[in-house]
Short mmCIF file of N, CA and C in Angstrom, two decimals:
data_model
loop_
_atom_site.label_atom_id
_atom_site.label_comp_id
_atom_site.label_asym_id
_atom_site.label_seq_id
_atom_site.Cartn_x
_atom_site.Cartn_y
_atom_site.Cartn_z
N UNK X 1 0.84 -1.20 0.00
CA UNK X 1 0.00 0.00 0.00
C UNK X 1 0.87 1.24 0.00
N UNK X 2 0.40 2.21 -1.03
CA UNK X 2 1.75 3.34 -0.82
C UNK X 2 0.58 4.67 -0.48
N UNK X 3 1.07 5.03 0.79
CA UNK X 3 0.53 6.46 2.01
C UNK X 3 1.44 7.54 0.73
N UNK X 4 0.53 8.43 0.53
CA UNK X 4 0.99 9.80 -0.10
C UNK X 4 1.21 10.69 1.52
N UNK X 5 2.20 10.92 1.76
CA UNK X 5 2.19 12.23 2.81
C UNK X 5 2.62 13.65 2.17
N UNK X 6 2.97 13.61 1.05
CA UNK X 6 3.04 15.01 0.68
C UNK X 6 1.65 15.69 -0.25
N UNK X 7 0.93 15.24 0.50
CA UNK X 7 -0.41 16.41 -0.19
C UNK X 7 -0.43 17.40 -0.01
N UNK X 8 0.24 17.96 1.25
CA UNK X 8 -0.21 19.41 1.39
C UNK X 8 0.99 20.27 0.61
N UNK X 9 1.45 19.74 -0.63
CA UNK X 9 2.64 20.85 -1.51
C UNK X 9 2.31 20.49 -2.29
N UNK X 10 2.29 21.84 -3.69
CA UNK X 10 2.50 21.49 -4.97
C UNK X 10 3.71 22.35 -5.39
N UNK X 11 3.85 21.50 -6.82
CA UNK X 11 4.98 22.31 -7.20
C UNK X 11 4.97 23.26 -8.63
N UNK X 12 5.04 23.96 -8.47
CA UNK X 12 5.25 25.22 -9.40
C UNK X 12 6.49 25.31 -10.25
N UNK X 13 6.72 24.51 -11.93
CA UNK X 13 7.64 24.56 -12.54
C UNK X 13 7.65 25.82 -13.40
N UNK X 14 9.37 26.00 -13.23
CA UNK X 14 9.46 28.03 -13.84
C UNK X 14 9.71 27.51 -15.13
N UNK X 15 9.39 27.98 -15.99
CA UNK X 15 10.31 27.64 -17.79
C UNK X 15 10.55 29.02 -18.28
N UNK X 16 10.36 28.94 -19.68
CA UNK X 16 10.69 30.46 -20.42
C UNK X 16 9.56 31.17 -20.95
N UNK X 17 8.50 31.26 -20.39
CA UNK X 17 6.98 31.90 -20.94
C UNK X 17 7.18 33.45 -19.76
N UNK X 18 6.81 34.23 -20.36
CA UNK X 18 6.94 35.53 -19.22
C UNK X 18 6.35 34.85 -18.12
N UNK X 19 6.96 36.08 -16.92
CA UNK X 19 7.13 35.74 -15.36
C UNK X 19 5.58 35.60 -14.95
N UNK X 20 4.75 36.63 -15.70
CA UNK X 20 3.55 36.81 -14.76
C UNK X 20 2.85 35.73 -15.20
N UNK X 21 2.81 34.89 -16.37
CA UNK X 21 2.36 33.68 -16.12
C UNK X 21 2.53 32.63 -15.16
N UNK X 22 3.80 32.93 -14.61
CA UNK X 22 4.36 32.03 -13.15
C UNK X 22 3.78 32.33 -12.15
N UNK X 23 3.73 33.70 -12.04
CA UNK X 23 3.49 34.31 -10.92
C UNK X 23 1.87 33.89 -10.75
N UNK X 24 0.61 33.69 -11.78
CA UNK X 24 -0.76 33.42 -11.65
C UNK X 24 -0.56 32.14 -11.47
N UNK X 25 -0.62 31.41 -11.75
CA UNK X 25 0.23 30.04 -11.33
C UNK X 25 0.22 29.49 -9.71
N UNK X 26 1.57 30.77 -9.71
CA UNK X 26 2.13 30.19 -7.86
C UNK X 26 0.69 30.91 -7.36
N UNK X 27 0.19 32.00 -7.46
CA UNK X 27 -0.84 32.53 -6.60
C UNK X 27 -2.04 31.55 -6.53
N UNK X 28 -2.62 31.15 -7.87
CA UNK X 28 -3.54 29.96 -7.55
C UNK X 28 -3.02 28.84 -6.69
N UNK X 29 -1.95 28.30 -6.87
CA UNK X 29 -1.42 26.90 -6.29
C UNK X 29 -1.69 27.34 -4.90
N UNK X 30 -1.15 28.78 -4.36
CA UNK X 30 -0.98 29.08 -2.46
C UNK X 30 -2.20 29.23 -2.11
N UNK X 31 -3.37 29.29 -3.21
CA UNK X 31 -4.81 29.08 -2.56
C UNK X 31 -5.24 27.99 -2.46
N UNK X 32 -4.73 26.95 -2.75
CA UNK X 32 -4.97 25.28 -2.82
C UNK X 32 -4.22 24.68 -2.08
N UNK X 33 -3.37 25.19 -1.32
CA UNK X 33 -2.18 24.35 -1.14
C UNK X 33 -1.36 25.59 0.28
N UNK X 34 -1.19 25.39 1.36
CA UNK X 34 -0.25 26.47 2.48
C UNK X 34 1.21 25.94 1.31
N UNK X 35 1.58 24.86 1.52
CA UNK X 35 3.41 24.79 0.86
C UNK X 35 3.30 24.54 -0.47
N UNK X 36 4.60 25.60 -1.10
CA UNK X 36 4.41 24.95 -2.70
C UNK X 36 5.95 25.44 -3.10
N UNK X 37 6.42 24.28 -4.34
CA UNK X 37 7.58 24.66 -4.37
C UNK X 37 7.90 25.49 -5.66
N UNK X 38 8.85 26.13 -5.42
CA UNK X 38 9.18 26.54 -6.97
C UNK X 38 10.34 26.12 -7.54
N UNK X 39 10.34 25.41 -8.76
CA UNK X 39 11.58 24.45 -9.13
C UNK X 39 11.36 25.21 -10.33
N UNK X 40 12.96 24.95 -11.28
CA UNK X 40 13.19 25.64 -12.40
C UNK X 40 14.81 25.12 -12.39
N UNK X 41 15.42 25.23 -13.43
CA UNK X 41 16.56 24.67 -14.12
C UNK X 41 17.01 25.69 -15.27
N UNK X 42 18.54 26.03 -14.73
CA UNK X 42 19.16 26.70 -15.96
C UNK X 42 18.92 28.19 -15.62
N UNK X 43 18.77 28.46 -17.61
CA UNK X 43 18.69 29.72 -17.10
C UNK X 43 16.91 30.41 -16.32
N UNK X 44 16.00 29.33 -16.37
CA UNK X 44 14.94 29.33 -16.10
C UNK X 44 14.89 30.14 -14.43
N UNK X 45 16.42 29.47 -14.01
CA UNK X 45 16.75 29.95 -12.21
C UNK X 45 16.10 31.75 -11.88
N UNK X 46 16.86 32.35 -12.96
CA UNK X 46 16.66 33.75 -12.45
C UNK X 46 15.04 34.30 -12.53
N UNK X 47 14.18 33.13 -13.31
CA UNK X 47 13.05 33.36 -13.49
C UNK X 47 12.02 33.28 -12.04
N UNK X 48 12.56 32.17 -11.83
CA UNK X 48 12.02 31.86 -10.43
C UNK X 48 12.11 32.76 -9.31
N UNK X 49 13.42 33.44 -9.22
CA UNK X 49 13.60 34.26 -8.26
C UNK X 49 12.76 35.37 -8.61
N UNK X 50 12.38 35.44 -9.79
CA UNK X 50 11.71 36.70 -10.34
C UNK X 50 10.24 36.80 -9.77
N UNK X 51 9.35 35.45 -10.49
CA UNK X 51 8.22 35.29 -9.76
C UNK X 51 7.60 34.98 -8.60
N UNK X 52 8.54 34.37 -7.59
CA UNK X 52 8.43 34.64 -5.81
C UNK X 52 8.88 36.03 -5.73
N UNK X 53 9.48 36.78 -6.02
CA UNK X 53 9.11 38.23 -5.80
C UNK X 53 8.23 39.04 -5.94
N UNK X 54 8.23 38.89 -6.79
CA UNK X 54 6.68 39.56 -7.85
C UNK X 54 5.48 39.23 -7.34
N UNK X 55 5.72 37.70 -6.92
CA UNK X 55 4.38 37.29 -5.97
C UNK X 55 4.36 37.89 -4.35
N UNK X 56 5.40 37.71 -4.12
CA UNK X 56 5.93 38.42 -2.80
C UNK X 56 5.40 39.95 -2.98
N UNK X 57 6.13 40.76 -3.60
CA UNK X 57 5.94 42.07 -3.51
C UNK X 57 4.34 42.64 -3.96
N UNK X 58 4.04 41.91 -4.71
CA UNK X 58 2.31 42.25 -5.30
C UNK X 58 1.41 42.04 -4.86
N UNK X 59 1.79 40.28 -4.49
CA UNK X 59 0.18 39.53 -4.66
C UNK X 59 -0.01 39.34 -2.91
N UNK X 60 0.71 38.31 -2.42
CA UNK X 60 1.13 37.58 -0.95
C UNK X 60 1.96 37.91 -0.30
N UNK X 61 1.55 39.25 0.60
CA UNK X 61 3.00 39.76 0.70
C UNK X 61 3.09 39.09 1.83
N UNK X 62 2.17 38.40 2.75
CA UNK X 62 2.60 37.60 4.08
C UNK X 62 3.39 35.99 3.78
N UNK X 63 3.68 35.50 2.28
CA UNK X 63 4.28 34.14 2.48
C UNK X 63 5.56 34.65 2.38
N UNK X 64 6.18 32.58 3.42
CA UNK X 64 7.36 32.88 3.98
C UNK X 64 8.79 32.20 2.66
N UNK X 65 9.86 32.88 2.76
CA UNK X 65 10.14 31.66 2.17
C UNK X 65 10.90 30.92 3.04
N UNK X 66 10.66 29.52 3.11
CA UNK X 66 11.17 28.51 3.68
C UNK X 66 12.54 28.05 3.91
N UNK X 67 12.34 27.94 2.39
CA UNK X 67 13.68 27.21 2.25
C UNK X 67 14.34 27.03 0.73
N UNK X 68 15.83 27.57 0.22
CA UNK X 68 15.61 27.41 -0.97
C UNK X 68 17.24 26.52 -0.66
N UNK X 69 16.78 25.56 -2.01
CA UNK X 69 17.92 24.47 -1.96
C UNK X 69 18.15 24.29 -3.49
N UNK X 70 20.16 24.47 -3.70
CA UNK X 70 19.92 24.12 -5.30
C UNK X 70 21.02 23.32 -5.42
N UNK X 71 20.87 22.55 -6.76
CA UNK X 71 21.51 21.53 -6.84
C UNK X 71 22.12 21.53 -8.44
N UNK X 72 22.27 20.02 -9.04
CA UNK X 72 23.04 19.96 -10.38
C UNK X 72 21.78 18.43 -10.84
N UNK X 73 21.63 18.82 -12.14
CA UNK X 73 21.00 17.00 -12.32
C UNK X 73 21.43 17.35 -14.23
N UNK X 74 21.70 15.84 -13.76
CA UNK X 74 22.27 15.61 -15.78
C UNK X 74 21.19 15.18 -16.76
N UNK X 75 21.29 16.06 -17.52
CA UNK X 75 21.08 15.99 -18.65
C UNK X 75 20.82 15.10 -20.24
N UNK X 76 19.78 14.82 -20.68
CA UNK X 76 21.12 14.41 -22.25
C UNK X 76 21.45 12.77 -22.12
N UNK X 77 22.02 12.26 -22.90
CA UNK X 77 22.78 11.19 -22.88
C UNK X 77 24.15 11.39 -23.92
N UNK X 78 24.84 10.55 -23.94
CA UNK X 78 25.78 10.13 -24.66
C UNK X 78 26.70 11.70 -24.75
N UNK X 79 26.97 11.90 -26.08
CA UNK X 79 27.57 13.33 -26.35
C UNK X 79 26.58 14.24 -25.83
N UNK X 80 25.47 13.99 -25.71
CA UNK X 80 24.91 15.10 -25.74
C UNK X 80 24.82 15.62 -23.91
N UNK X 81 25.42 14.63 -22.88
CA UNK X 81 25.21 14.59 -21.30
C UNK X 81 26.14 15.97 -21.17
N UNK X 82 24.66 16.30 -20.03
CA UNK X 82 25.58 18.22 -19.42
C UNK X 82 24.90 17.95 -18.15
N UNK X 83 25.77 18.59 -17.37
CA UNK X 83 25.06 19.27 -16.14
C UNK X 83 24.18 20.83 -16.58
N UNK X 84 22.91 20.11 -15.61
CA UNK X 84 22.27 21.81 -15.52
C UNK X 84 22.37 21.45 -13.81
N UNK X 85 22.27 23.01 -13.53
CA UNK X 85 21.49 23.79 -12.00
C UNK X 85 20.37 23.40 -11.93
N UNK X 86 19.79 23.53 -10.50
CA UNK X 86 18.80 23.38 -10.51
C UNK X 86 18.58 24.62 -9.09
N UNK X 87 17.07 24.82 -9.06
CA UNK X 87 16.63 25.88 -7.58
C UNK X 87 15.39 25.45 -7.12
N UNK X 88 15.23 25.22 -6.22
CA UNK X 88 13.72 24.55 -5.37
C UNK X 88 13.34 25.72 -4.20
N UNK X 89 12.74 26.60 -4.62
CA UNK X 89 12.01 27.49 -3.74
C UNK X 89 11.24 27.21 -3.10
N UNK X 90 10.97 26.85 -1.38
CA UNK X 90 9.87 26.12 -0.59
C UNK X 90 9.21 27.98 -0.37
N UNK X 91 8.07 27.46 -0.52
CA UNK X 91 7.12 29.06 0.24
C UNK X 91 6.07 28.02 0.83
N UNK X 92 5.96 29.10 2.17
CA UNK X 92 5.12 28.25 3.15
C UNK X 92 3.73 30.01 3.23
N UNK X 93 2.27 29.50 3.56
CA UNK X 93 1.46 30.42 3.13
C UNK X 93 1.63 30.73 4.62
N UNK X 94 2.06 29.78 5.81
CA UNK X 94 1.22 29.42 7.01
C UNK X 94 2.05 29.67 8.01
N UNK X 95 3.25 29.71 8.13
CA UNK X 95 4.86 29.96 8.51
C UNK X 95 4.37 31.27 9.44
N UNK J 1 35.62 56.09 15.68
CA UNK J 1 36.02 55.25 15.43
C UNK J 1 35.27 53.84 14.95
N UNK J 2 35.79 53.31 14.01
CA UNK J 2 35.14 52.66 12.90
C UNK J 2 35.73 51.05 13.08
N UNK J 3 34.87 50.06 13.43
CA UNK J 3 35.39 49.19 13.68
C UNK J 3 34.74 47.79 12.86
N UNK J 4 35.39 47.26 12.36
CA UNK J 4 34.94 46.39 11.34
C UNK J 4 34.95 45.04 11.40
N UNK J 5 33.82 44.37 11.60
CA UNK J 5 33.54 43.04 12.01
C UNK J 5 33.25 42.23 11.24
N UNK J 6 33.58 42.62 10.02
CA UNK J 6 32.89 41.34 8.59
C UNK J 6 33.92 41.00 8.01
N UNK J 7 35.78 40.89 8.83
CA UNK J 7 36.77 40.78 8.15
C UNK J 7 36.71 39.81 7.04
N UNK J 8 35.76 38.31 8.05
CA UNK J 8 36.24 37.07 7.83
C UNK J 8 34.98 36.84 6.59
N UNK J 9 34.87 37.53 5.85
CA UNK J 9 33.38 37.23 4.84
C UNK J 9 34.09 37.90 3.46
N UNK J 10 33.91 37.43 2.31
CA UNK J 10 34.24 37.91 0.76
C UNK J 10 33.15 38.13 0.19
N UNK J 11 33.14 38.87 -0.98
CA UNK J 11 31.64 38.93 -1.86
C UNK J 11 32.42 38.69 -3.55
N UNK J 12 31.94 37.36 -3.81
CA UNK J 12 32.04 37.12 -5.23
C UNK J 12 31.23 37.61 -6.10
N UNK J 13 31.33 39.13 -6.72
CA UNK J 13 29.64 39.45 -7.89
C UNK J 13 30.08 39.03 -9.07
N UNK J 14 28.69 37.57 -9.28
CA UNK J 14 28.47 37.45 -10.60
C UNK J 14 28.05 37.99 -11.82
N UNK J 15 28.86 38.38 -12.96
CA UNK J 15 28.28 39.20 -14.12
C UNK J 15 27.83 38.27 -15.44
N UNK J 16 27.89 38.72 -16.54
CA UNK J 16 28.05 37.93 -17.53
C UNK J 16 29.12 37.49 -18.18
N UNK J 17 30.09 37.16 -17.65
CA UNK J 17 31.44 36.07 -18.21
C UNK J 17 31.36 35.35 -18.56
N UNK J 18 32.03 34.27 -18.48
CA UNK J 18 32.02 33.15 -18.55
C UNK J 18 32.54 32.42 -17.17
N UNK J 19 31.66 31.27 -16.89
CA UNK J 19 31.10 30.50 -15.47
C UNK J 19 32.84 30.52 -14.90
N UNK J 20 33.20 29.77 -15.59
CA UNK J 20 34.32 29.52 -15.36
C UNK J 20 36.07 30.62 -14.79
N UNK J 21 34.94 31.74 -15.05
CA UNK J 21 36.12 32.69 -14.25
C UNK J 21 35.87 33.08 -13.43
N UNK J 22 34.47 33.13 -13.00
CA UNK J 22 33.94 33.22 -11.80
C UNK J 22 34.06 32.10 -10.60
N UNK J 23 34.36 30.63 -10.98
CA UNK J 23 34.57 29.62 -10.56
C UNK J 23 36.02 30.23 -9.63
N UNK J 24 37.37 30.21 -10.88
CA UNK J 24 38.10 30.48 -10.44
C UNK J 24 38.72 31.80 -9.08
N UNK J 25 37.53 32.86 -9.41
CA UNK J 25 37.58 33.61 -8.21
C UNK J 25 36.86 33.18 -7.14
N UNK J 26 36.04 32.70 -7.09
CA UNK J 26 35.65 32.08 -5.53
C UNK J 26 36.56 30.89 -5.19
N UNK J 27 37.08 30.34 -5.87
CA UNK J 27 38.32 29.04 -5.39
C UNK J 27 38.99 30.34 -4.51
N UNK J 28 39.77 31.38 -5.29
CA UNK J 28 41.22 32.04 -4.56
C UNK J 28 40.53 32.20 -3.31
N UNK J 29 38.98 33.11 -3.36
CA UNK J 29 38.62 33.72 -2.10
C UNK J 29 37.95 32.79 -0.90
N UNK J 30 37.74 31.65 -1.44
CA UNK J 30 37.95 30.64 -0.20
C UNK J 30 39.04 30.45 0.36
N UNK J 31 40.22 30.32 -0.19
CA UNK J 31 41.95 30.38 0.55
C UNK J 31 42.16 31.38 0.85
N UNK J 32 41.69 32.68 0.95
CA UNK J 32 41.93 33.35 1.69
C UNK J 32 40.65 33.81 2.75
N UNK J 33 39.70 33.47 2.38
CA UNK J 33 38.59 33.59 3.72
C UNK J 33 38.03 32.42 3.96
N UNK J 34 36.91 31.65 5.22
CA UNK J 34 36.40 30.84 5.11
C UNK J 34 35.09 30.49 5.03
N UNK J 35 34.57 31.92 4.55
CA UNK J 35 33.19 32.57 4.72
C UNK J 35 33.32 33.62 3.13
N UNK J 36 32.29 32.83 1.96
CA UNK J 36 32.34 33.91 0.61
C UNK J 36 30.81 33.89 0.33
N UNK J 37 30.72 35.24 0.31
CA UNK J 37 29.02 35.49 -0.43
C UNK J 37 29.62 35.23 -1.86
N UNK J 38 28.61 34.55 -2.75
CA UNK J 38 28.33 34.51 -4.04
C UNK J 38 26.71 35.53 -4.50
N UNK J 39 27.48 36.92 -5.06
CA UNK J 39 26.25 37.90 -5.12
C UNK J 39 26.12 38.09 -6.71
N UNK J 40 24.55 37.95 -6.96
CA UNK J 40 24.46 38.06 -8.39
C UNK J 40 23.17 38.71 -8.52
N UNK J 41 22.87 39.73 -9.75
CA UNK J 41 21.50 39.75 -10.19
C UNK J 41 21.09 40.08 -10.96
N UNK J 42 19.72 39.70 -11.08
CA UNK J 42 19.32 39.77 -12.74
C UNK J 42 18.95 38.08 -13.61
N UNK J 43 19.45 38.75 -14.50
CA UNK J 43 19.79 37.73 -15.39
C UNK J 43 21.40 35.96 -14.96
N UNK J 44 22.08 37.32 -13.80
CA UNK J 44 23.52 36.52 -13.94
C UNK J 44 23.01 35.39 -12.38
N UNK J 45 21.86 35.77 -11.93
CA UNK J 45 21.27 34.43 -10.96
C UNK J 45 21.55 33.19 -11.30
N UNK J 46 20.76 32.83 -12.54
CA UNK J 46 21.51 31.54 -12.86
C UNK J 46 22.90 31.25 -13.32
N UNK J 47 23.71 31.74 -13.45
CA UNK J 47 25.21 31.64 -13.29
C UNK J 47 25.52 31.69 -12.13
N UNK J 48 24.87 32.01 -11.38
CA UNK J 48 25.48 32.16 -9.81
C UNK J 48 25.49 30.91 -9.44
N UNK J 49 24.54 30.50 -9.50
CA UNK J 49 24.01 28.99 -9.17
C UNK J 49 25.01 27.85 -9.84
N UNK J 50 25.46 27.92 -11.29
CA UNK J 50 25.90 27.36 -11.85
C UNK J 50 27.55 27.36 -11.36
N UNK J 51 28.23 28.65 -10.96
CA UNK J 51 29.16 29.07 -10.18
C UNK J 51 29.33 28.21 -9.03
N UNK J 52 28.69 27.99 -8.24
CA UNK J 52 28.40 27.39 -6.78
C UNK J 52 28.36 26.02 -7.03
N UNK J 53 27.77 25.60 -8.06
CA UNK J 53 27.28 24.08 -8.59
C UNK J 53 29.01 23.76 -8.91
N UNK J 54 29.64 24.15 -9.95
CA UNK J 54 30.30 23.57 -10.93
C UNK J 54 31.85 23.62 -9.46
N UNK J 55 31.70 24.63 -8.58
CA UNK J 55 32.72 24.86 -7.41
C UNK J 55 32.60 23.51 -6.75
N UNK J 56 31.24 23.27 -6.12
CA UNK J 56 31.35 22.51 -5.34
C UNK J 56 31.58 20.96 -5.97
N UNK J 57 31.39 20.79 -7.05
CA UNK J 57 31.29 19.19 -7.92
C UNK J 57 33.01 19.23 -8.25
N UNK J 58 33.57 20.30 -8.43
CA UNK J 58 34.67 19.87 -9.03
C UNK J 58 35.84 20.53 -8.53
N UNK J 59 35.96 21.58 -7.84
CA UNK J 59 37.12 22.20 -6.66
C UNK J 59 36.89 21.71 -5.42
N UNK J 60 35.83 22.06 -4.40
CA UNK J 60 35.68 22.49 -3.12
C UNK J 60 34.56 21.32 -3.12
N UNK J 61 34.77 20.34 -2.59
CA UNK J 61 34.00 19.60 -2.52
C UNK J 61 32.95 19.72 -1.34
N UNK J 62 33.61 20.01 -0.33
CA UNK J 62 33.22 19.82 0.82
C UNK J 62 32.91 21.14 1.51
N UNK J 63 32.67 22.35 0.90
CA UNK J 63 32.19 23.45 1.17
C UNK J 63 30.70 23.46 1.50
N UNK J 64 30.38 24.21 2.38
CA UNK J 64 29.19 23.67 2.76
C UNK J 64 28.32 25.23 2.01
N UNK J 65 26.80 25.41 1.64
CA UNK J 65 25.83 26.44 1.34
C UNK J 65 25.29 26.21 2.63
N UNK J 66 25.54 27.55 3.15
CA UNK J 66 25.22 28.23 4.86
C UNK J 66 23.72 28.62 4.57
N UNK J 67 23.42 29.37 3.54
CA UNK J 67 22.46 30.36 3.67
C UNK J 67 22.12 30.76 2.18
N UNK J 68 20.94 30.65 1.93
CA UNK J 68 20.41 31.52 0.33
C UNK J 68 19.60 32.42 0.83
N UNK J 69 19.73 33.66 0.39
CA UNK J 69 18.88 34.53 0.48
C UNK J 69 18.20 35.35 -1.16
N UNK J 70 17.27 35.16 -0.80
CA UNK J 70 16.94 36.16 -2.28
C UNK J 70 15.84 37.63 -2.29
N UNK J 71 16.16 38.03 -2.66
CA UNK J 71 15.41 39.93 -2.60
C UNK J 71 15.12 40.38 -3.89
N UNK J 72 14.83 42.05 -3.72
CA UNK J 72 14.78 43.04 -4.90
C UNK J 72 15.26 44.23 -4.60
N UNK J 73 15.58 44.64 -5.67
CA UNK J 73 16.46 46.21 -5.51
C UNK J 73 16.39 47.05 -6.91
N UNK J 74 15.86 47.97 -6.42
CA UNK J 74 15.63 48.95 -7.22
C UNK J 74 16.64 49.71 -7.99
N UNK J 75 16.74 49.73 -9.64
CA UNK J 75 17.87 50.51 -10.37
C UNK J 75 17.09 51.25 -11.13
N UNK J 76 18.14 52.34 -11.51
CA UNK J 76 18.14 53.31 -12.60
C UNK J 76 17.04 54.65 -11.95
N UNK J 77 16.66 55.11 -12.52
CA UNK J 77 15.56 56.31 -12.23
C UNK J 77 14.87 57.11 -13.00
N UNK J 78 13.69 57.93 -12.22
CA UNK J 78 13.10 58.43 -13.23
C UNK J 78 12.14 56.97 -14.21
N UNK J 79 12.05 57.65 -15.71
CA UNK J 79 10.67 56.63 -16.13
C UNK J 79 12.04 55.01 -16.70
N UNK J 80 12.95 54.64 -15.92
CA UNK J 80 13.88 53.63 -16.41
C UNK J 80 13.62 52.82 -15.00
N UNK J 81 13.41 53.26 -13.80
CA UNK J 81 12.84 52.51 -12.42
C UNK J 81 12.65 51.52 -12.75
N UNK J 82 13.06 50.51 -12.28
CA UNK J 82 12.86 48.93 -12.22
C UNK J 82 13.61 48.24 -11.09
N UNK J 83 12.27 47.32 -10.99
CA UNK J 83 12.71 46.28 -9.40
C UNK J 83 14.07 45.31 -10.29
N UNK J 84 14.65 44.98 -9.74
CA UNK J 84 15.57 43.67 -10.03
C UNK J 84 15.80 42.50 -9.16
N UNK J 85 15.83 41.29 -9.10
CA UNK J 85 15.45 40.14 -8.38
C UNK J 85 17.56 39.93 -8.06
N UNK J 86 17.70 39.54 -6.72
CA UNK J 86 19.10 39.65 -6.82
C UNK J 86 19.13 38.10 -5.79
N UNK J 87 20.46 37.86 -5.90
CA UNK J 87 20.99 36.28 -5.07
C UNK J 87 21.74 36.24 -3.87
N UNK J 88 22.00 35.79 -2.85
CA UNK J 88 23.20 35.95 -1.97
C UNK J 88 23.76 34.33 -1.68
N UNK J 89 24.78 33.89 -1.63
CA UNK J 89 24.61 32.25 -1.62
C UNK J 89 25.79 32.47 -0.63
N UNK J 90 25.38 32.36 0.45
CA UNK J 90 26.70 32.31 1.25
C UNK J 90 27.47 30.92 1.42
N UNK J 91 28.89 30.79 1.21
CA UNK J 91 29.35 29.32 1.23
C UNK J 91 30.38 29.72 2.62
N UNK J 92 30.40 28.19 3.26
CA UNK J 92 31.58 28.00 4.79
C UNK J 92 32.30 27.00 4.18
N UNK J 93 33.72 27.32 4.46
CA UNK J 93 34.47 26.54 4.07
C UNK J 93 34.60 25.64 5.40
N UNK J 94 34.36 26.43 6.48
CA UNK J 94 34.74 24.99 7.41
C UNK J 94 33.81 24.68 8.16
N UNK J 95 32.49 24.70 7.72
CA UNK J 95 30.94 24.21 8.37
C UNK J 95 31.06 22.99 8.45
#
């Protein structure tokens, strides 16, 4: 039998579509959800930081951020294997 | 009299270079401090990240990320005013 314990997070992936599409996004998700993460890769990173601000400064100005953790994950295969970055923005609504 | 308590801390600012020379300046400024902000913003966020990533996988293995902080800061003036999303990645060399 497999217990889901992470219901109460979703996650919010950043790509390359303008910010304020992210930003409507994370704001719906923090009405469904107190924790949600924001993940993004590359140059997608500075995007992310963009739209927890934007959401921060505009929309929610009481969420916290939690916790941000970044890392490396590969890419690709063969010739084509790269490292990208990675950034996981925790925002908590409830903190 | 002016007394200065942040001897033991460096600030690496990331621009648009290339990753790799930025790599190389946070290597020197870990041998000489044991405490380096990695500061970037904008666009050069995700290089920062990539900076910190490519340090810790392949120089400094064992450097530890103390602290991420992320903000906004206001440039230029007049009708050019704009927020900018900025990085702080503090690394301990002997955490």
């Amino acid at each position: 039998m497999l217990i889901c314990l992470n219901t109460m997070t979703e996650n919010v992936y950043i790509g390359s579509k303008p910010v304020i599409n992210y930003v409507t996004a994370l704001v719906t998700a923090l009405q469904r959800e107190p924790k949600v993460n924001v993940m993004a890769r590359g140059r997608a990173i500075s995007s992310a930081v963009d739209v927890v601000e934007v959401c921060k400064r505009s929309f929610l100005k009481d969420i916290q951020i939690e916790d941000i953790l970044i890392g490396t994950e590969q890419m690709g295969d063969g010739d084509d294997l790269r490292n990208v970055s990675t950034i996981q923005i925790v925002l908590n609504k409830d903190a």
